[in-house]
């Protein structure tokens, strides 16, 4: 099973770099998909939301920021497996509360 690692500084940058954090009070509607490597520019540009789901996303290097304004990740088809298939890289997705907790645990 692959393991994805980020340093404390990288986690702090992920939290600081979220384009959606200031627009959403519910941390269950914000997630970050951590990628093993940055996807190719072509694959990142071709990434789309399946169906008519209302999902916002931003691919930023080795992370994909996700915002589910109408509901949670649990009902979406825009899942970790979908991202891995579309981007061609290993990923793990964590909710915003977990991302902030990991940042806090690694702060020095």
mmCIF file of C-alpha atoms in Angstrom:
data_model
loop_
_atom_site.group_PDB
_atom_site.id
_atom_site.type_symbol
_atom_site.label_atom_id
_atom_site.label_comp_id
_atom_site.label_asym_id
_atom_site.label_seq_id
_atom_site.Cartn_x
_atom_site.Cartn_y
_atom_site.Cartn_z
ATOM 1 C CA UNK A 1 0.000 0.000 0.000
ATOM 2 C CA UNK A 2 1.460 3.394 -0.959
ATOM 3 C CA UNK A 3 2.222 5.929 1.753
ATOM 4 C CA UNK A 4 2.072 9.651 1.055
ATOM 5 C CA UNK A 5 4.158 11.929 3.266
ATOM 6 C CA UNK A 6 4.179 15.694 3.706
ATOM 7 C CA UNK A 7 6.441 17.711 5.978
ATOM 8 C CA UNK A 8 5.100 20.138 8.557
ATOM 9 C CA UNK A 9 6.033 23.037 6.294
ATOM 10 C CA UNK A 10 4.250 21.427 3.355
ATOM 11 C CA UNK A 11 1.103 20.842 5.432
ATOM 12 C CA UNK A 12 1.167 24.463 6.607
ATOM 13 C CA UNK A 13 1.438 25.592 2.987
ATOM 14 C CA UNK A 14 -1.499 23.341 2.038
ATOM 15 C CA UNK A 15 -3.685 24.906 4.741
ATOM 16 C CA UNK A 16 -2.568 28.432 3.855
ATOM 17 C CA UNK A 17 -3.096 27.782 0.148
ATOM 18 C CA UNK A 18 -6.699 26.627 0.201
ATOM 19 C CA UNK A 19 -8.777 28.712 -2.200
ATOM 20 C CA UNK A 20 -11.986 27.634 -0.416
ATOM 21 C CA UNK A 21 -11.250 27.815 3.329
ATOM 22 C CA UNK A 22 -12.426 31.407 3.692
ATOM 23 C CA UNK A 23 -15.703 30.679 1.914
ATOM 24 C CA UNK A 24 -16.887 27.673 3.901
ATOM 25 C CA UNK A 25 -17.508 27.256 7.636
ATOM 26 C CA UNK A 26 -18.352 23.545 7.442
ATOM 27 C CA UNK A 27 -15.067 21.572 7.365
ATOM 28 C CA UNK A 28 -16.844 18.455 6.073
ATOM 29 C CA UNK A 29 -17.424 20.237 2.760
ATOM 30 C CA UNK A 30 -13.733 21.014 2.273
ATOM 31 C CA UNK A 31 -11.199 18.311 1.473
ATOM 32 C CA UNK A 32 -7.705 17.938 0.126
ATOM 33 C CA UNK A 33 -6.568 15.097 -2.092
ATOM 34 C CA UNK A 34 -2.856 14.559 -1.546
ATOM 35 C CA UNK A 35 -1.197 13.166 -4.668
ATOM 36 C CA UNK A 36 1.968 11.050 -4.842
ATOM 37 C CA UNK A 37 3.242 13.227 -7.698
ATOM 38 C CA UNK A 38 1.911 16.220 -9.563
ATOM 39 C CA UNK A 39 -0.268 15.154 -12.497
ATOM 40 C CA UNK A 40 0.698 16.122 -16.005
ATOM 41 C CA UNK A 41 -0.596 19.495 -17.097
ATOM 42 C CA UNK A 42 -2.757 17.799 -19.714
ATOM 43 C CA UNK A 43 -4.417 15.473 -17.191
ATOM 44 C CA UNK A 44 -4.969 18.309 -14.706
ATOM 45 C CA UNK A 45 -6.509 20.479 -17.438
ATOM 46 C CA UNK A 46 -8.778 17.614 -18.580
ATOM 47 C CA UNK A 47 -10.127 16.897 -15.065
ATOM 48 C CA UNK A 48 -13.875 17.471 -14.868
ATOM 49 C CA UNK A 49 -16.604 16.833 -12.320
ATOM 50 C CA UNK A 50 -18.752 13.810 -13.208
ATOM 51 C CA UNK A 51 -22.447 14.311 -13.871
ATOM 52 C CA UNK A 52 -24.138 17.473 -12.744
ATOM 53 C CA UNK A 53 -22.528 17.606 -9.318
ATOM 54 C CA UNK A 54 -21.778 20.966 -7.799
ATOM 55 C CA UNK A 55 -18.117 20.517 -6.884
ATOM 56 C CA UNK A 56 -15.362 23.074 -7.096
ATOM 57 C CA UNK A 57 -11.767 21.920 -7.339
ATOM 58 C CA UNK A 58 -8.310 23.347 -7.796
ATOM 59 C CA UNK A 59 -5.303 21.280 -8.799
ATOM 60 C CA UNK A 60 -2.207 22.818 -7.204
ATOM 61 C CA UNK A 61 0.961 20.776 -7.635
ATOM 62 C CA UNK A 62 0.650 17.602 -5.558
ATOM 63 C CA UNK A 63 -2.708 18.577 -4.035
ATOM 64 C CA UNK A 64 -6.259 18.901 -5.248
ATOM 65 C CA UNK A 65 -8.430 21.216 -3.150
ATOM 66 C CA UNK A 66 -12.084 20.150 -3.142
ATOM 67 C CA UNK A 67 -15.188 22.106 -2.156
ATOM 68 C CA UNK A 68 -18.625 20.480 -1.946
ATOM 69 C CA UNK A 69 -20.959 23.475 -1.371
ATOM 70 C CA UNK A 70 -24.210 21.478 -1.613
ATOM 71 C CA UNK A 71 -23.310 18.455 0.441
ATOM 72 C CA UNK A 72 -20.662 16.108 1.611
ATOM 73 C CA UNK A 73 -18.063 13.993 -0.076
ATOM 74 C CA UNK A 74 -19.888 10.777 0.867
ATOM 75 C CA UNK A 75 -22.578 11.208 -1.791
ATOM 76 C CA UNK A 76 -20.257 12.371 -4.556
ATOM 77 C CA UNK A 77 -18.813 10.506 -7.525
ATOM 78 C CA UNK A 78 -15.848 12.894 -7.430
ATOM 79 C CA UNK A 79 -13.990 10.489 -5.161
ATOM 80 C CA UNK A 80 -10.408 9.551 -4.421
ATOM 81 C CA UNK A 81 -10.710 6.603 -6.843
ATOM 82 C CA UNK A 82 -12.063 8.930 -9.543
ATOM 83 C CA UNK A 83 -9.153 11.341 -9.041
ATOM 84 C CA UNK A 84 -6.610 8.534 -9.192
ATOM 85 C CA UNK A 85 -8.099 7.209 -12.423
ATOM 86 C CA UNK A 86 -8.436 10.599 -14.108
ATOM 87 C CA UNK A 87 -5.072 12.009 -13.013
ATOM 88 C CA UNK A 88 -3.089 8.773 -13.219
ATOM 89 C CA UNK A 89 -1.494 9.175 -9.780
ATOM 90 C CA UNK A 90 -1.920 7.634 -6.330
ATOM 91 C CA UNK A 91 -3.971 9.853 -4.004
ATOM 92 C CA UNK A 92 -5.390 10.005 -0.504
ATOM 93 C CA UNK A 93 -8.175 12.399 0.391
ATOM 94 C CA UNK A 94 -8.660 13.976 3.813
ATOM 95 C CA UNK A 95 -11.296 16.347 5.156
ATOM 96 C CA UNK A 96 -10.364 19.859 6.210
ATOM 97 C CA UNK A 97 -10.555 19.111 9.929
ATOM 98 C CA UNK A 98 -8.020 16.294 9.518
ATOM 99 C CA UNK A 99 -5.742 18.412 7.319
ATOM 100 C CA UNK A 100 -5.674 21.192 9.926
ATOM 101 C CA UNK A 101 -5.082 18.660 12.729
ATOM 102 C CA UNK A 102 -2.141 17.153 10.830
ATOM 103 C CA UNK A 103 -0.736 20.636 10.274
ATOM 104 C CA UNK A 104 -1.030 21.374 13.991
ATOM 105 C CA UNK A 105 0.626 18.084 14.953
ATOM 106 C CA UNK A 106 3.604 18.776 12.708
ATOM 107 C CA UNK A 107 4.043 22.456 13.603
ATOM 108 C CA UNK A 108 7.452 23.182 15.040
#
